[in-house]
């Protein structure tokens, strides 16, 4: 079954501070997006790759990625719209879809392959997760603690998130409002989402601190 990738890369990256869109910020001399595409291309099971780029940078991004055989489309104002645009551009032979944030530039091949394996085992949707390390509290608008949330059954969720294409397309079609991940849409449609083990290396580059961590991860190899 052909596995395709949709890579949302159209975010501004405001939390990184002023500058070019996040996916084009440099990490060790190369844009985050190039690192992310290279990681996905290194996965034996990955076929067609579609990148959703900032609408005014589609040509530049396509030029940046000539070596990697990817299709670049214009993303949207919300992550979910960027994913929908990429999904619509995947070729028809793609049956399984991995949605992977360009900002998770250092995802290990093993995590990608674990998601694909869960889909090939019959899951309609699969996401990489890690246990939550911190104690989590719900806080009121005045900053006061409302409750401590037991963390045993909490997980933080990464990408790539994998789906049967028909399941993901239907979830996007029936979406009400914006969700921060695709598994959320599929859950809302009543589909069971399987978890697999993620990796600390698959963290999302969001802040300047994360860029420092990413450089250290790259140096470690
Ligand atoms: O905003 P956040 O960091 O959660 O974004 C996760 C991923 O979604 C990033 O790779 C970002 O480029 C992408 N994104 C997008 N289109 C948007 C907003 C975010 O493709 N409008």
Coordinates of N, CA and C and ligand atoms in Angstrom, one line a residue:
X1 N 0.9 -1.2 0.0 CA 0.0 0.0 0.0 C 0.9 1.2 0.0
X2 N 0.7 2.1 -0.9 CA 1.5 3.3 -1.1 C 1.3 4.3 0.1
X3 N 2.4 4.7 0.7 CA 2.4 5.6 1.8 C 2.8 7.0 1.3
X4 N 1.9 8.0 1.5 CA 2.3 9.4 1.2 C 2.4 10.2 2.4
X5 N 3.1 11.3 2.2 CA 3.3 12.3 3.3 C 2.7 13.6 3.0
X6 N 2.0 14.2 3.9 CA 1.6 15.6 3.9 C 2.4 16.4 4.9
X7 N 3.2 17.4 4.5 CA 4.0 18.1 5.5 C 3.6 19.6 5.6
X8 N 2.8 19.9 6.6 CA 2.4 21.3 6.8 C 3.6 22.1 7.2
X9 N 3.9 23.1 6.4 CA 5.1 23.9 6.7 C 4.8 25.4 6.4
X10 N 3.6 25.8 6.6 CA 3.2 27.1 6.2 C 3.0 28.1 7.4
X11 N 3.4 27.6 8.6 CA 3.3 28.5 9.8 C 4.3 29.6 9.8
X12 N 3.9 30.7 10.5 CA 4.7 31.9 10.6 C 5.8 31.6 11.6
X13 N 5.5 30.9 12.7 CA 6.5 30.7 13.7 C 6.7 31.9 14.6
X14 N 5.6 32.6 15.0 CA 5.7 33.8 15.8 C 6.5 33.6 17.1
X15 N 6.3 32.4 17.6 CA 7.0 32.1 18.9 C 8.5 32.0 18.8
X16 N 9.0 31.9 17.6 CA 10.5 31.9 17.3 C 11.0 33.4 17.3
X17 N 10.1 34.3 17.2 CA 10.5 35.7 17.1 C 10.5 36.1 15.6
X18 N 10.7 37.4 15.3 CA 10.6 37.9 14.0 C 11.6 37.2 13.0
X19 N 11.2 37.1 11.8 CA 12.1 36.5 10.8 C 11.3 35.7 9.7
X20 N 12.0 34.9 8.9 CA 11.3 34.1 7.9 C 10.4 33.1 8.5
X21 N 9.4 32.5 7.7 CA 8.5 31.5 8.3 C 9.3 30.4 8.9
X22 N 8.7 29.8 10.0 CA 9.4 28.8 10.8 C 10.2 27.7 10.0
X23 N 9.5 27.2 9.0 CA 10.1 26.0 8.3 C 11.3 26.4 7.5
X24 N 11.5 27.7 7.3 CA 12.7 28.2 6.6 C 13.8 28.7 7.5
X25 N 13.5 28.7 8.8 CA 14.6 29.1 9.8 C 15.7 28.0 9.7
X26 N 16.9 28.5 9.8 CA 18.1 27.6 9.6 C 18.5 26.9 10.9
X27 N 18.8 25.7 10.7 CA 19.3 24.8 11.8 C 20.6 24.2 11.2
X28 N 21.7 24.5 11.8 CA 23.0 24.0 11.3 C 23.2 24.3 9.8
X29 N 22.8 25.5 9.4 CA 23.0 26.0 8.0 C 22.0 25.6 7.0
X30 N 21.0 24.9 7.4 CA 19.9 24.4 6.5 C 18.5 24.7 7.1
X31 N 17.5 25.0 6.2 CA 16.2 25.3 6.8 C 15.7 24.0 7.5
X32 N 14.9 24.2 8.5 CA 14.2 23.1 9.2 C 13.5 22.2 8.3
X33 N 12.8 22.8 7.3 CA 12.1 22.0 6.3 C 13.0 21.0 5.6
X34 N 14.2 21.4 5.2 CA 15.1 20.5 4.5 C 15.4 19.3 5.4
X35 N 15.7 19.6 6.7 CA 16.0 18.5 7.6 C 14.8 17.6 7.7
X36 N 13.6 18.1 7.8 CA 12.4 17.3 8.0 C 12.2 16.4 6.7
X37 N 12.3 17.0 5.6 CA 12.1 16.2 4.3 C 13.1 15.2 4.2
X38 N 14.4 15.5 4.5 CA 15.4 14.5 4.4 C 15.1 13.3 5.3
X39 N 14.6 13.6 6.6 CA 14.3 12.5 7.5 C 13.2 11.6 6.9
X40 N 12.2 12.2 6.3 CA 11.1 11.4 5.8 C 11.5 10.6 4.5
X41 N 12.4 11.2 3.7 CA 12.9 10.6 2.5 C 13.8 9.4 2.9
X42 N 14.4 9.4 4.1 CA 15.2 8.3 4.5 C 14.4 7.1 4.9
X43 N 13.1 7.2 5.0 CA 12.2 6.1 5.4 C 11.9 5.2 4.2
X44 N 12.2 3.9 4.4 CA 12.0 3.0 3.2 C 10.5 2.9 2.8
X45 N 9.6 3.1 3.7 CA 8.2 3.0 3.3 C 7.5 4.2 2.7
X46 N 8.3 5.3 2.7 CA 7.6 6.6 2.3 C 7.7 6.8 0.8
X47 N 6.5 7.1 0.2 CA 6.4 7.4 -1.3 C 6.3 8.9 -1.5
X48 N 5.2 9.3 -2.2 CA 5.0 10.7 -2.5 C 5.0 11.6 -1.3
X49 N 5.6 12.8 -1.5 CA 5.6 13.8 -0.4 C 5.1 15.1 -0.9
X50 N 4.1 15.7 -0.2 CA 3.6 17.0 -0.5 C 3.8 17.9 0.6
X51 N 4.4 19.1 0.3 CA 4.7 20.1 1.3 C 3.8 21.2 1.1
X52 N 3.1 21.7 2.2 CA 2.3 22.9 2.2 C 3.1 24.1 2.7
X53 N 3.4 25.0 1.8 CA 4.4 26.0 2.1 C 3.6 27.4 2.3
X54 N 4.2 28.4 2.9 CA 3.6 29.7 2.9 C 3.2 30.1 1.5
X55 N 2.0 30.6 1.3 CA 1.6 30.9 -0.1 C 2.5 31.8 -0.9
X56 N 3.2 32.7 -0.3 CA 4.1 33.6 -1.0 C 5.5 33.0 -1.2
X57 N 5.7 31.7 -0.7 CA 7.0 31.1 -0.8 C 7.0 29.8 -1.6
X58 N 5.9 29.5 -2.3 CA 5.8 28.2 -2.9 C 7.0 27.9 -3.9
X59 N 7.3 28.9 -4.7 CA 8.4 28.8 -5.7 C 9.7 28.6 -5.0
X60 N 10.0 29.4 -4.0 CA 11.3 29.3 -3.3 C 11.4 27.9 -2.6
X61 N 10.3 27.5 -2.0 CA 10.4 26.2 -1.3 C 10.6 25.0 -2.3
X62 N 9.9 25.1 -3.5 CA 10.1 24.1 -4.5 C 11.5 24.0 -4.9
X63 N 12.1 25.2 -5.1 CA 13.6 25.3 -5.5 C 14.5 24.7 -4.4
X64 N 14.1 25.0 -3.2 CA 14.9 24.5 -2.1 C 14.9 23.0 -2.0
X65 N 13.8 22.3 -2.5 CA 13.7 20.9 -2.3 C 13.8 20.1 -3.6
X66 N 14.5 20.7 -4.6 CA 14.6 20.0 -5.9 C 15.2 18.6 -5.8
X67 N 16.1 18.4 -4.8 CA 16.8 17.2 -4.7 C 16.0 16.1 -4.1
X68 N 14.8 16.4 -3.6 CA 14.0 15.4 -2.8 C 12.7 14.9 -3.4
X69 N 12.4 15.3 -4.6 CA 11.2 14.8 -5.3 C 10.0 15.0 -4.4
X70 N 9.7 16.3 -4.2 CA 8.4 16.6 -3.5 C 7.6 17.6 -4.3
X71 N 6.3 17.6 -4.0 CA 5.4 18.5 -4.6 C 5.1 19.6 -3.6
X72 N 5.2 20.9 -4.0 CA 4.9 21.9 -3.0 C 3.6 22.6 -3.4
X73 N 2.7 22.8 -2.4 CA 1.5 23.5 -2.7 C 1.4 24.6 -1.7
X74 N 0.4 25.6 -1.9 CA 0.2 26.7 -1.0 C -0.5 26.2 0.2
X75 N 0.0 26.5 1.4 CA -0.7 26.2 2.7 C -1.8 27.2 2.9
X76 N -2.5 27.0 4.1 CA -3.6 27.9 4.5 C -3.3 28.8 5.7
X77 N -4.3 29.5 6.2 CA -4.1 30.4 7.3 C -4.0 29.6 8.6
X78 N -4.6 28.4 8.7 CA -4.5 27.5 9.8 C -3.9 26.2 9.4
X79 N -3.2 25.6 10.4 CA -2.5 24.3 10.1 C -3.5 23.3 9.4
X80 N -4.7 23.2 9.9 CA -5.6 22.2 9.4 C -5.9 22.5 7.9
X81 N -6.0 23.8 7.5 CA -6.2 24.1 6.1 C -5.0 23.8 5.3
X82 N -3.8 23.9 5.9 CA -2.5 23.5 5.2 C -2.5 22.0 4.9
X83 N -2.9 21.2 5.9 CA -3.0 19.8 5.8 C -4.0 19.4 4.7
X84 N -5.2 20.1 4.7 CA -6.2 19.8 3.7 C -5.7 20.0 2.3
X85 N -5.0 21.1 2.1 CA -4.4 21.5 0.8 C -3.4 20.4 0.3
X86 N -2.6 19.9 1.3 CA -1.6 18.9 0.9 C -2.3 17.6 0.6
X87 N -3.3 17.3 1.4 CA -4.1 16.0 1.2 C -4.7 16.0 -0.2
X88 N -5.2 17.1 -0.6 CA -5.9 17.1 -1.9 C -4.9 17.0 -3.1
X89 N -3.6 17.2 -2.8 CA -2.6 17.1 -3.9 C -1.9 15.8 -3.9
X90 N -2.2 14.9 -3.0 CA -1.5 13.6 -3.0 C -2.0 12.7 -4.2
X91 N -1.2 12.0 -4.9 CA -1.6 11.2 -6.0 C -2.6 10.1 -5.6
X92 N -3.4 9.6 -6.5 CA -4.5 8.7 -6.2 C -4.0 7.3 -5.7
X93 N -2.8 6.9 -6.0 CA -2.3 5.6 -5.5 C -2.0 5.6 -4.0
X94 N -2.0 6.8 -3.4 CA -1.7 6.8 -1.9 C -2.9 6.3 -1.1
X95 N -2.6 5.3 -0.3 CA -3.7 4.7 0.5 C -3.5 5.0 2.0
X96 N -2.3 5.2 2.4 CA -1.9 5.6 3.8 C -1.2 6.9 3.8
X97 N -1.6 7.8 4.7 CA -1.1 9.1 4.8 C -0.4 9.4 6.1
X98 N 0.8 9.9 6.0 CA 1.5 10.4 7.2 C 1.4 11.9 7.2
X99 N 0.9 12.6 8.2 CA 1.0 14.0 8.3 C 2.1 14.4 9.3
X100 N 3.1 15.1 8.8 CA 4.2 15.4 9.6 C 4.6 16.9 9.6
X101 N 4.7 17.4 10.9 CA 5.0 18.8 11.0 C 6.5 19.1 10.6
X102 N 6.7 20.1 9.6 CA 8.0 20.4 9.3 C 8.8 20.8 10.5
X103 N 8.1 21.4 11.5 CA 8.8 21.8 12.7 C 9.4 20.7 13.5
X104 N 9.0 19.4 13.3 CA 9.6 18.3 14.0 C 10.7 17.7 13.1
X105 N 11.7 18.6 12.9 CA 12.7 18.4 11.8 C 13.6 17.2 12.1
X106 N 13.7 16.7 13.3 CA 14.7 15.7 13.6 C 14.0 14.3 14.0
X107 N 12.8 14.1 13.5 CA 12.1 12.8 13.8 C 13.0 11.6 13.3
X108 N 13.2 10.7 14.2 CA 13.9 9.5 13.8 C 13.1 8.6 12.8
X109 N 13.8 7.9 11.9 CA 13.2 7.0 11.0 C 12.4 5.9 11.7
X110 N 12.9 5.5 12.9 CA 12.2 4.4 13.6 C 10.8 4.8 14.0
X111 N 10.6 6.1 14.4 CA 9.3 6.6 14.8 C 8.3 6.5 13.6
X112 N 8.8 7.0 12.4 CA 8.0 7.0 11.2 C 7.6 5.6 10.9
X113 N 8.5 4.6 10.9 CA 8.3 3.3 10.5 C 7.3 2.6 11.6
X114 N 7.4 3.0 12.8 CA 6.5 2.4 13.8 C 5.0 2.8 13.5
X115 N 4.9 4.1 13.1 CA 3.5 4.5 12.7 C 3.0 3.8 11.5
X116 N 3.9 3.6 10.5 CA 3.5 2.9 9.3 C 3.1 1.4 9.7
X117 N 3.9 0.8 10.6 CA 3.7 -0.6 10.9 C 2.3 -0.7 11.6
X118 N 2.0 0.2 12.4 CA 0.6 0.2 13.1 C -0.5 0.2 12.1
X119 N -0.3 1.1 11.0 CA -1.3 1.1 10.0 C -1.4 -0.2 9.2
X120 N -0.2 -0.7 8.9 CA -0.2 -2.0 8.1 C -0.8 -3.1 9.0
X121 N -0.7 -3.0 10.3 CA -1.3 -4.0 11.2 C -2.8 -3.8 11.3
X122 N -3.4 -2.8 10.7 CA -4.8 -2.6 10.6 C -5.4 -1.4 11.3
X123 N -4.5 -0.6 12.0 CA -5.1 0.6 12.6 C -5.5 1.6 11.6
X124 N -6.7 2.2 11.8 CA -7.1 3.3 10.9 C -6.4 4.6 11.1
X125 N -5.8 4.7 12.3 CA -5.1 5.9 12.7 C -4.0 5.6 13.7
X126 N -2.9 6.2 13.7 CA -1.8 5.9 14.7 C -1.0 7.1 14.9
X127 N -0.6 7.3 16.2 CA 0.2 8.5 16.5 C 1.3 8.2 17.5
X128 N 2.5 8.8 17.3 CA 3.5 8.6 18.3 C 3.3 9.4 19.5
X129 N 3.6 8.8 20.7 CA 3.3 9.5 22.0 C 4.5 9.3 22.9
X130 N 4.6 10.2 23.9 CA 5.5 10.0 25.0 C 4.8 10.3 26.3
X131 N 5.2 9.6 27.4 CA 4.6 9.9 28.7 C 4.9 11.3 29.0
X132 N 4.0 11.9 29.8 CA 4.2 13.3 30.3 C 5.1 13.3 31.5
X133 N 6.1 14.1 31.5 CA 7.1 14.1 32.6 C 6.7 15.0 33.7
X134 N 6.2 16.2 33.4 CA 5.8 17.1 34.4 C 4.5 16.8 35.1
X135 N 4.3 17.3 36.3 CA 3.0 17.2 36.9 C 2.1 18.3 36.2
X136 N 0.9 18.0 35.8 CA 0.1 18.9 35.0 C -1.1 19.4 35.9
X137 N -1.2 20.7 35.9 CA -2.3 21.3 36.7 C -3.2 22.2 35.8
X138 N -4.5 22.1 36.0 CA -5.4 23.0 35.4 C -5.5 24.3 36.2
X139 N -5.4 25.5 35.5 CA -5.2 26.8 36.1 C -6.4 27.7 35.7
X140 N -6.9 28.5 36.6 CA -8.0 29.4 36.3 C -7.5 30.7 35.7
X141 N -8.4 31.6 35.3 CA -8.0 32.8 34.6 C -7.2 33.8 35.5
X142 N -7.3 33.6 36.8 CA -6.5 34.4 37.7 C -5.2 33.8 38.0
X143 N -4.8 32.7 37.4 CA -3.6 32.1 37.6 C -3.6 31.1 38.8
X144 N -4.8 30.9 39.4 CA -4.9 30.0 40.6 C -5.1 28.5 40.1
X145 N -4.5 27.6 40.8 CA -4.6 26.2 40.5 C -6.0 25.7 40.8
X146 N -6.6 25.1 39.8 CA -8.0 24.5 39.9 C -7.9 23.1 40.3
X147 N -7.0 22.4 39.7 CA -6.8 20.9 40.0 C -5.5 20.4 39.5
X148 N -5.1 19.3 40.1 CA -3.9 18.5 39.6 C -4.5 17.4 38.7
X149 N -4.0 17.3 37.5 CA -4.5 16.2 36.6 C -3.6 15.0 36.7
X150 N -4.2 13.8 37.1 CA -3.3 12.6 37.2 C -2.6 12.4 35.9
X151 N -1.3 12.2 35.9 CA -0.6 12.1 34.7 C -0.4 10.7 34.1
X152 N -0.8 9.7 34.9 CA -0.5 8.3 34.5 C -1.0 8.0 33.1
X153 N -2.2 8.5 32.8 CA -2.8 8.2 31.5 C -2.7 9.3 30.5
X154 N -1.9 10.3 30.8 CA -1.7 11.4 29.8 C -0.4 11.1 29.0
X155 N -0.5 11.5 27.7 CA 0.6 11.4 26.8 C 0.8 12.7 26.0
X156 N 2.0 13.0 25.7 CA 2.1 14.1 24.7 C 2.3 13.5 23.3
X157 N 1.7 14.2 22.3 CA 1.5 13.6 21.0 C 2.4 14.3 20.0
X158 N 3.0 13.5 19.2 CA 4.0 14.0 18.2 C 3.4 13.7 16.8
X159 N 4.3 14.0 15.8 CA 4.0 13.6 14.4 C 5.2 12.8 14.0
X160 N 5.2 11.9 12.9 CA 4.0 11.8 12.0 C 2.8 11.1 12.6
X161 N 1.7 11.6 12.2 CA 0.4 10.9 12.6 C 0.0 10.2 11.3
X162 N -0.4 9.0 11.4 CA -0.7 8.2 10.2 C -2.1 7.8 10.2
X163 N -2.7 7.7 8.9 CA -4.1 7.5 8.7 C -4.3 6.7 7.5
X164 N -5.4 5.9 7.5 CA -5.9 5.5 6.2 C -6.4 6.7 5.5
X165 N -6.1 6.8 4.2 CA -6.4 8.1 3.5 C -7.9 8.4 3.5
X166 N -8.8 7.3 3.3 CA -10.2 7.6 3.3 C -10.7 8.2 4.7
X167 N -10.1 7.6 5.8 CA -10.5 8.1 7.1 C -10.1 9.5 7.3
X168 N -8.9 9.9 6.9 CA -8.4 11.3 7.1 C -9.2 12.2 6.3
X169 N -9.5 11.8 5.0 CA -10.2 12.7 4.1 C -11.6 13.0 4.7
X170 N -12.3 11.9 5.2 CA -13.6 12.1 5.7 C -13.6 13.0 7.0
X171 N -12.6 12.8 7.8 CA -12.5 13.6 9.0 C -12.3 15.1 8.7
X172 N -11.5 15.3 7.6 CA -11.3 16.7 7.2 C -12.6 17.3 6.6
X173 N -13.3 16.5 5.9 CA -14.6 16.9 5.3 C -15.6 17.3 6.3
X174 N -15.6 16.5 7.4 CA -16.7 16.7 8.4 C -16.2 17.6 9.6
X175 N -15.0 18.1 9.5 CA -14.5 18.9 10.6 C -15.3 20.1 10.9
X176 N -15.5 20.3 12.2 CA -16.2 21.6 12.7 C -15.1 22.4 13.5
X177 N -14.7 23.5 13.0 CA -13.7 24.3 13.7 C -12.3 23.8 13.4
X178 N -11.3 24.4 14.1 CA -9.9 24.1 13.9 C -9.4 23.3 15.0
X179 N -8.6 22.2 14.7 CA -8.0 21.4 15.7 C -6.5 21.5 15.5
X180 N -5.7 21.3 16.6 CA -4.3 21.4 16.5 C -3.6 20.2 16.0
X181 N -4.3 19.1 15.9 CA -3.7 17.9 15.2 C -4.8 17.1 14.4
X182 N -4.3 16.2 13.6 CA -5.2 15.5 12.7 C -5.9 14.4 13.4
X183 N -5.2 13.8 14.4 CA -5.8 12.7 15.1 C -7.1 13.2 15.8
X184 N -7.0 14.5 16.3 CA -8.2 15.1 16.9 C -9.4 15.1 16.1
X185 N -9.2 15.3 14.8 CA -10.3 15.3 13.8 C -10.9 13.9 13.7
X186 N -10.0 13.0 13.6 CA -10.4 11.6 13.4 C -11.1 11.1 14.7
X187 N -10.6 11.4 15.9 CA -11.3 11.1 17.1 C -12.7 11.6 17.1
X188 N -12.8 12.9 16.7 CA -14.1 13.5 16.7 C -15.1 12.8 15.8
X189 N -14.6 12.1 14.8 CA -15.4 11.3 13.9 C -15.7 9.9 14.4
X190 N -15.2 9.6 15.6 CA -15.5 8.4 16.2 C -14.5 7.2 15.9
X191 N -13.4 7.5 15.3 CA -12.4 6.5 14.9 C -11.4 6.3 16.0
X192 N -11.1 5.0 16.3 CA -10.1 4.7 17.3 C -8.7 5.1 16.8
X193 N -7.9 5.8 17.6 CA -6.5 6.2 17.2 C -5.6 5.3 18.1
X194 N -4.7 4.6 17.4 CA -3.7 3.7 18.1 C -2.5 4.6 18.5
X195 N -1.8 4.3 19.6 CA -0.6 5.0 19.9 C 0.6 4.0 19.7
X196 N 1.7 4.7 19.3 CA 3.0 3.9 19.3 C 4.0 4.8 20.0
X197 N 5.2 4.2 20.3 CA 6.2 5.0 21.1 C 6.9 6.1 20.2
X198 N 6.8 7.3 20.7 CA 7.5 8.4 20.0 C 9.0 8.5 20.4
X199 N 9.6 9.7 20.2 CA 10.9 9.9 20.6 C 11.1 11.3 21.0
X200 N 12.0 11.6 22.1 CA 12.3 12.9 22.4 C 12.9 13.7 21.2
X201 N 13.5 13.0 20.3 CA 14.1 13.7 19.1 C 13.1 14.3 18.2
X202 N 11.8 13.8 18.3 CA 10.7 14.2 17.4 C 10.0 15.5 18.0
X203 N 10.7 16.2 18.9 CA 10.1 17.4 19.5 C 9.8 18.5 18.4
X204 N 8.9 19.3 18.7 CA 8.5 20.4 17.8 C 9.3 21.7 18.1
X205 N 10.1 22.1 17.1 CA 10.8 23.4 17.3 C 9.8 24.5 17.3
X206 N 9.7 25.2 18.4 CA 8.7 26.2 18.6 C 9.3 27.5 19.1
X207 N 10.3 27.4 20.0 CA 10.9 28.6 20.6 C 12.4 28.7 20.2
X208 N 13.1 29.8 20.5 CA 14.5 29.9 20.2 C 15.3 28.8 21.1
X209 N 14.8 28.5 22.3 CA 15.4 27.5 23.1 C 15.4 26.1 22.3
X210 N 14.3 25.8 21.6 CA 14.2 24.6 20.9 C 15.2 24.5 19.8
X211 N 15.6 25.6 19.2 CA 16.6 25.6 18.1 C 18.0 25.2 18.7
X212 N 18.2 25.7 20.0 CA 19.5 25.3 20.6 C 19.5 23.8 20.9
X213 N 18.4 23.3 21.4 CA 18.3 21.9 21.6 C 18.5 21.1 20.3
X214 N 17.8 21.5 19.3 CA 17.9 20.8 18.0 C 19.4 20.8 17.5
X215 N 20.1 21.9 17.7 CA 21.5 21.9 17.3 C 22.3 20.8 18.1
X216 N 22.0 20.7 19.4 CA 22.7 19.7 20.2 C 22.3 18.3 19.8
X217 N 21.1 18.1 19.4 CA 20.6 16.8 19.0 C 21.4 16.4 17.7
X218 N 21.5 17.4 16.8 CA 22.2 17.1 15.5 C 23.7 16.8 15.8
X219 N 24.3 17.6 16.7 CA 25.7 17.3 17.0 C 25.9 15.9 17.6
X220 N 25.0 15.5 18.4 CA 25.0 14.2 19.0 C 25.0 13.1 18.0
X221 N 24.2 13.4 16.9 CA 24.1 12.4 15.7 C 23.1 11.4 16.0
Ligands
LIG1 O1 2.0 26.3 14.8 P1 2.7 25.0 15.1 O2 4.1 25.2 15.5 O3 1.9 24.1 16.0 O4 2.7 24.3 13.7 C1 2.9 23.0 13.5 C2 3.2 22.8 12.0 O5 2.1 23.2 11.2 C3 4.4 23.6 11.5 O6 5.2 22.7 10.7 C4 3.8 24.7 10.8 O7 4.7 25.2 9.7 C5 2.5 24.1 10.2 N1 1.5 25.1 9.9 C6 1.0 25.2 8.6 N2 0.1 26.2 8.3 C7 -0.4 27.0 9.3 C8 0.1 27.0 10.6 C9 1.1 26.0 10.9 O8 1.4 24.5 7.7 N3 -1.2 28.0 8.9

